Short mmCIF file of C-alpha atoms in Angstrom, two decimals:
data_model
loop_
_atom_site.label_atom_id
_atom_site.label_comp_id
_atom_site.label_asym_id
_atom_site.label_seq_id
_atom_site.Cartn_x
_atom_site.Cartn_y
_atom_site.Cartn_z
CA MET A 3 3.55 1.99 -13.69
CA VAL A 4 0.13 0.64 -12.64
CA HIS A 5 -1.03 -2.21 -14.82
CA LYS A 6 -4.63 -3.00 -15.69
CA PHE A 7 -6.10 -6.46 -15.31
CA ILE A 8 -9.49 -8.15 -15.59
CA VAL A 9 -11.66 -8.03 -12.48
CA CYS A 10 -14.84 -9.95 -11.77
CA ASP A 11 -17.64 -8.69 -9.53
CA PRO A 12 -18.97 -11.83 -7.80
CA ASP A 13 -22.24 -10.00 -7.05
CA LEU A 14 -22.92 -9.83 -10.80
CA CYS A 15 -21.31 -13.07 -12.03
CA THR A 16 -23.81 -15.87 -12.66
CA GLY A 17 -21.26 -18.52 -13.59
CA CYS A 18 -22.50 -18.77 -17.17
CA GLN A 19 -18.94 -19.30 -18.50
CA THR A 20 -19.53 -16.97 -21.46
CA CYS A 21 -16.16 -15.38 -20.66
CA GLU A 22 -14.40 -18.72 -21.05
CA PHE A 23 -16.07 -19.44 -24.38
CA ALA A 24 -15.36 -15.92 -25.67
CA CYS A 25 -11.71 -16.22 -24.65
CA SER A 26 -11.15 -19.67 -26.15
CA ALA A 27 -12.82 -18.58 -29.39
CA ALA A 28 -10.75 -15.40 -29.63
CA LYS A 29 -7.41 -16.96 -28.67
CA GLU A 30 -7.66 -20.54 -29.96
CA GLY A 31 -10.54 -20.54 -32.45
CA VAL A 32 -12.51 -23.13 -30.43
CA PHE A 33 -15.41 -22.98 -27.98
CA ASP A 34 -13.71 -24.93 -25.21
CA PRO A 35 -13.25 -23.62 -21.65
CA LEU A 36 -10.12 -25.76 -21.30
CA HIS A 37 -8.45 -23.40 -23.79
CA SER A 38 -9.52 -20.22 -22.01
CA ARG A 39 -7.14 -17.80 -20.33
CA ILE A 40 -9.86 -16.76 -17.89
CA ARG A 41 -11.26 -19.30 -15.45
CA HIS A 42 -14.74 -19.59 -14.03
CA VAL A 43 -14.65 -20.54 -10.35
CA ARG A 44 -17.63 -21.57 -8.26
CA ILE A 45 -17.35 -21.22 -4.50
CA GLU A 46 -20.15 -23.18 -2.96
CA PRO A 47 -22.90 -22.77 -2.28
CA ALA A 48 -23.69 -19.83 -4.53
CA THR A 49 -20.73 -17.61 -5.38
CA ALA A 50 -19.30 -17.57 -8.88
CA LEU A 51 -16.50 -15.49 -10.29
CA ALA A 52 -13.96 -15.44 -13.09
CA VAL A 53 -10.22 -15.31 -12.51
CA ALA A 54 -7.58 -13.97 -14.89
CA CYS A 55 -3.95 -12.89 -14.50
CA ARG A 56 -3.66 -10.11 -11.91
CA LEU A 57 -0.29 -8.89 -13.24
CA CYS A 58 1.31 -9.15 -9.81
CA GLU A 59 3.89 -6.47 -9.17
CA ASP A 60 6.67 -8.97 -8.47
CA ALA A 61 5.10 -11.78 -10.60
CA PRO A 62 6.04 -15.00 -8.78
CA CYS A 63 5.18 -16.99 -11.92
CA VAL A 64 7.98 -15.27 -13.83
CA THR A 65 10.45 -15.90 -11.00
CA ALA A 66 9.42 -19.57 -10.69
CA CYS A 67 9.94 -20.47 -14.35
CA PRO A 68 13.19 -22.48 -14.61
CA ARG A 69 13.35 -22.08 -18.41
CA ARG A 70 12.74 -18.31 -18.40
CA ALA A 71 9.74 -18.84 -20.65
CA LEU A 72 7.72 -16.13 -18.86
CA THR A 73 8.60 -12.47 -19.15
CA ARG A 74 6.86 -9.22 -18.28
CA ASP A 75 6.24 -6.71 -21.04
CA ALA A 76 7.86 -3.49 -19.82
CA THR A 77 5.18 -1.25 -21.30
CA SER A 78 1.90 -3.07 -20.64
CA GLY A 79 2.98 -5.23 -17.70
CA LEU A 80 1.45 -8.27 -19.39
CA ILE A 81 3.07 -11.64 -18.73
CA ARG A 82 4.24 -13.22 -21.99
CA VAL A 83 4.85 -16.92 -22.60
CA ASP A 84 7.64 -17.93 -24.97
CA ASN A 85 6.19 -21.14 -26.40
CA ASP A 86 9.61 -22.24 -27.67
CA ARG A 87 10.98 -22.18 -24.11
CA CYS A 88 7.95 -23.41 -22.17
CA ASP A 89 7.99 -27.17 -21.58
CA GLY A 90 4.82 -27.32 -19.46
CA CYS A 91 6.62 -28.01 -16.17
CA ALA A 92 3.85 -26.05 -14.37
CA TRP A 93 6.08 -24.37 -11.80
CA CYS A 94 4.45 -21.08 -12.72
CA ILE A 95 1.03 -22.58 -12.05
CA GLU A 96 2.16 -23.56 -8.56
CA ALA A 97 3.58 -20.08 -7.97
CA CYS A 98 0.40 -18.22 -9.01
CA GLU A 99 -1.64 -17.32 -5.93
CA PHE A 100 -4.75 -16.68 -8.01
CA GLY A 101 -4.90 -19.86 -10.09
CA ALA A 102 -4.77 -17.74 -13.21
CA ILE A 103 -2.38 -19.86 -15.28
CA ALA A 104 -3.54 -22.93 -17.19
CA LEU A 105 -1.71 -25.83 -18.79
CA ASP A 106 -2.39 -27.01 -22.30
CA ALA A 107 -1.50 -30.68 -21.78
CA ASN A 108 -1.64 -31.47 -25.50
CA ARG A 109 0.92 -28.82 -26.45
CA LYS A 110 2.84 -29.02 -23.15
CA ARG A 111 2.82 -25.29 -22.54
CA VAL A 112 1.03 -22.83 -20.30
CA PHE A 113 -1.17 -19.94 -21.20
CA ILE A 114 -1.90 -16.72 -19.35
CA CYS A 115 -4.37 -13.92 -20.01
CA ASP A 116 -2.85 -11.14 -22.08
CA ARG A 117 -6.07 -9.08 -22.11
CA CYS A 118 -6.41 -9.89 -25.83
CA GLU A 119 -3.03 -8.28 -26.48
CA GLY A 120 -3.71 -5.42 -24.08
CA LYS A 121 -7.12 -4.29 -25.31
CA ASP A 122 -9.09 -1.91 -23.08
CA GLU A 123 -12.07 -4.20 -23.60
CA PRO A 124 -10.94 -7.82 -24.07
CA GLU A 125 -13.38 -10.34 -25.58
CA CYS A 126 -14.40 -11.80 -22.22
CA VAL A 127 -15.29 -8.35 -20.87
CA ALA A 128 -17.15 -7.40 -24.06
CA MET A 129 -19.17 -10.64 -24.08
CA CYS A 130 -20.10 -10.86 -20.37
CA PRO A 131 -23.92 -10.73 -20.40
CA LYS A 132 -24.16 -9.36 -16.84
CA GLY A 133 -21.34 -6.82 -16.98
CA ALA A 134 -19.52 -8.67 -14.19
CA LEU A 135 -16.11 -8.24 -15.84
CA SER A 136 -14.15 -5.03 -16.18
CA VAL A 137 -10.58 -3.89 -16.69
CA SER A 138 -9.21 -2.16 -13.61
CA THR A 139 -6.18 -1.41 -11.45
CA PRO A 140 -5.38 -2.56 -7.90
CA GLU A 141 -6.10 0.94 -6.58
CA LEU A 142 -9.53 1.11 -8.19
CA VAL A 143 -10.40 -2.38 -6.93
CA ALA A 144 -9.38 -1.40 -3.39
CA GLN A 145 -11.35 1.85 -3.60
CA LYS A 146 -14.48 0.04 -4.79
CA THR A 147 -14.13 -2.53 -2.00
CA ARG A 148 -13.77 0.20 0.65
CA ARG A 149 -16.86 2.00 -0.64
CA LYS A 150 -18.83 -1.25 -0.58
CA VAL A 151 -17.82 -1.96 3.03
CA VAL A 152 -18.66 1.58 4.15
CA ALA A 153 -22.06 1.42 2.43
CA LYS A 154 -22.79 -1.89 4.14
CA LEU A 155 -21.79 -0.50 7.55
CA LEU A 156 -23.94 2.58 7.05
CA ALA A 157 -26.90 0.42 6.06
CA GLU A 158 -26.47 -1.71 9.19
CA LEU A 159 -26.30 1.41 11.36
CA ALA A 160 -29.44 2.77 9.75
CA GLU A 161 -31.30 -0.43 10.63
CA ARG A 162 -30.61 -0.01 14.35
#
């Protein structure tokens, strides 16, 4: 089964962090980016994007957890955190290639994007003022990237 995850278009993202505030408000009831399950990343000098759980097919975060606090939902593919088992060791954070897992140091547990319990339009996507966020699949992301590259190549050829 192909699982959907949140994707950010860096060409549209302005780095406003609205996604982080929307997420922290929806999930924790506070406007604090430190409590967000989506992370704003700035790559200097001028690229901004948001990163959330990519629902990796073999989920190295789940494998890395020594307490078996992370599990994959068989239906949605979402990674779930059992707060009673999680002790905040952060092995899953180290295992995540995308930097999509965060540690709540006060509660000594991790949190991961669950797409607002699997919604087709999670709060961060709904609130993004530039439409930079969407819910997609790996295949659709790859297809969009290929089309973008082909369009760029065709434009360069046309300039010659």
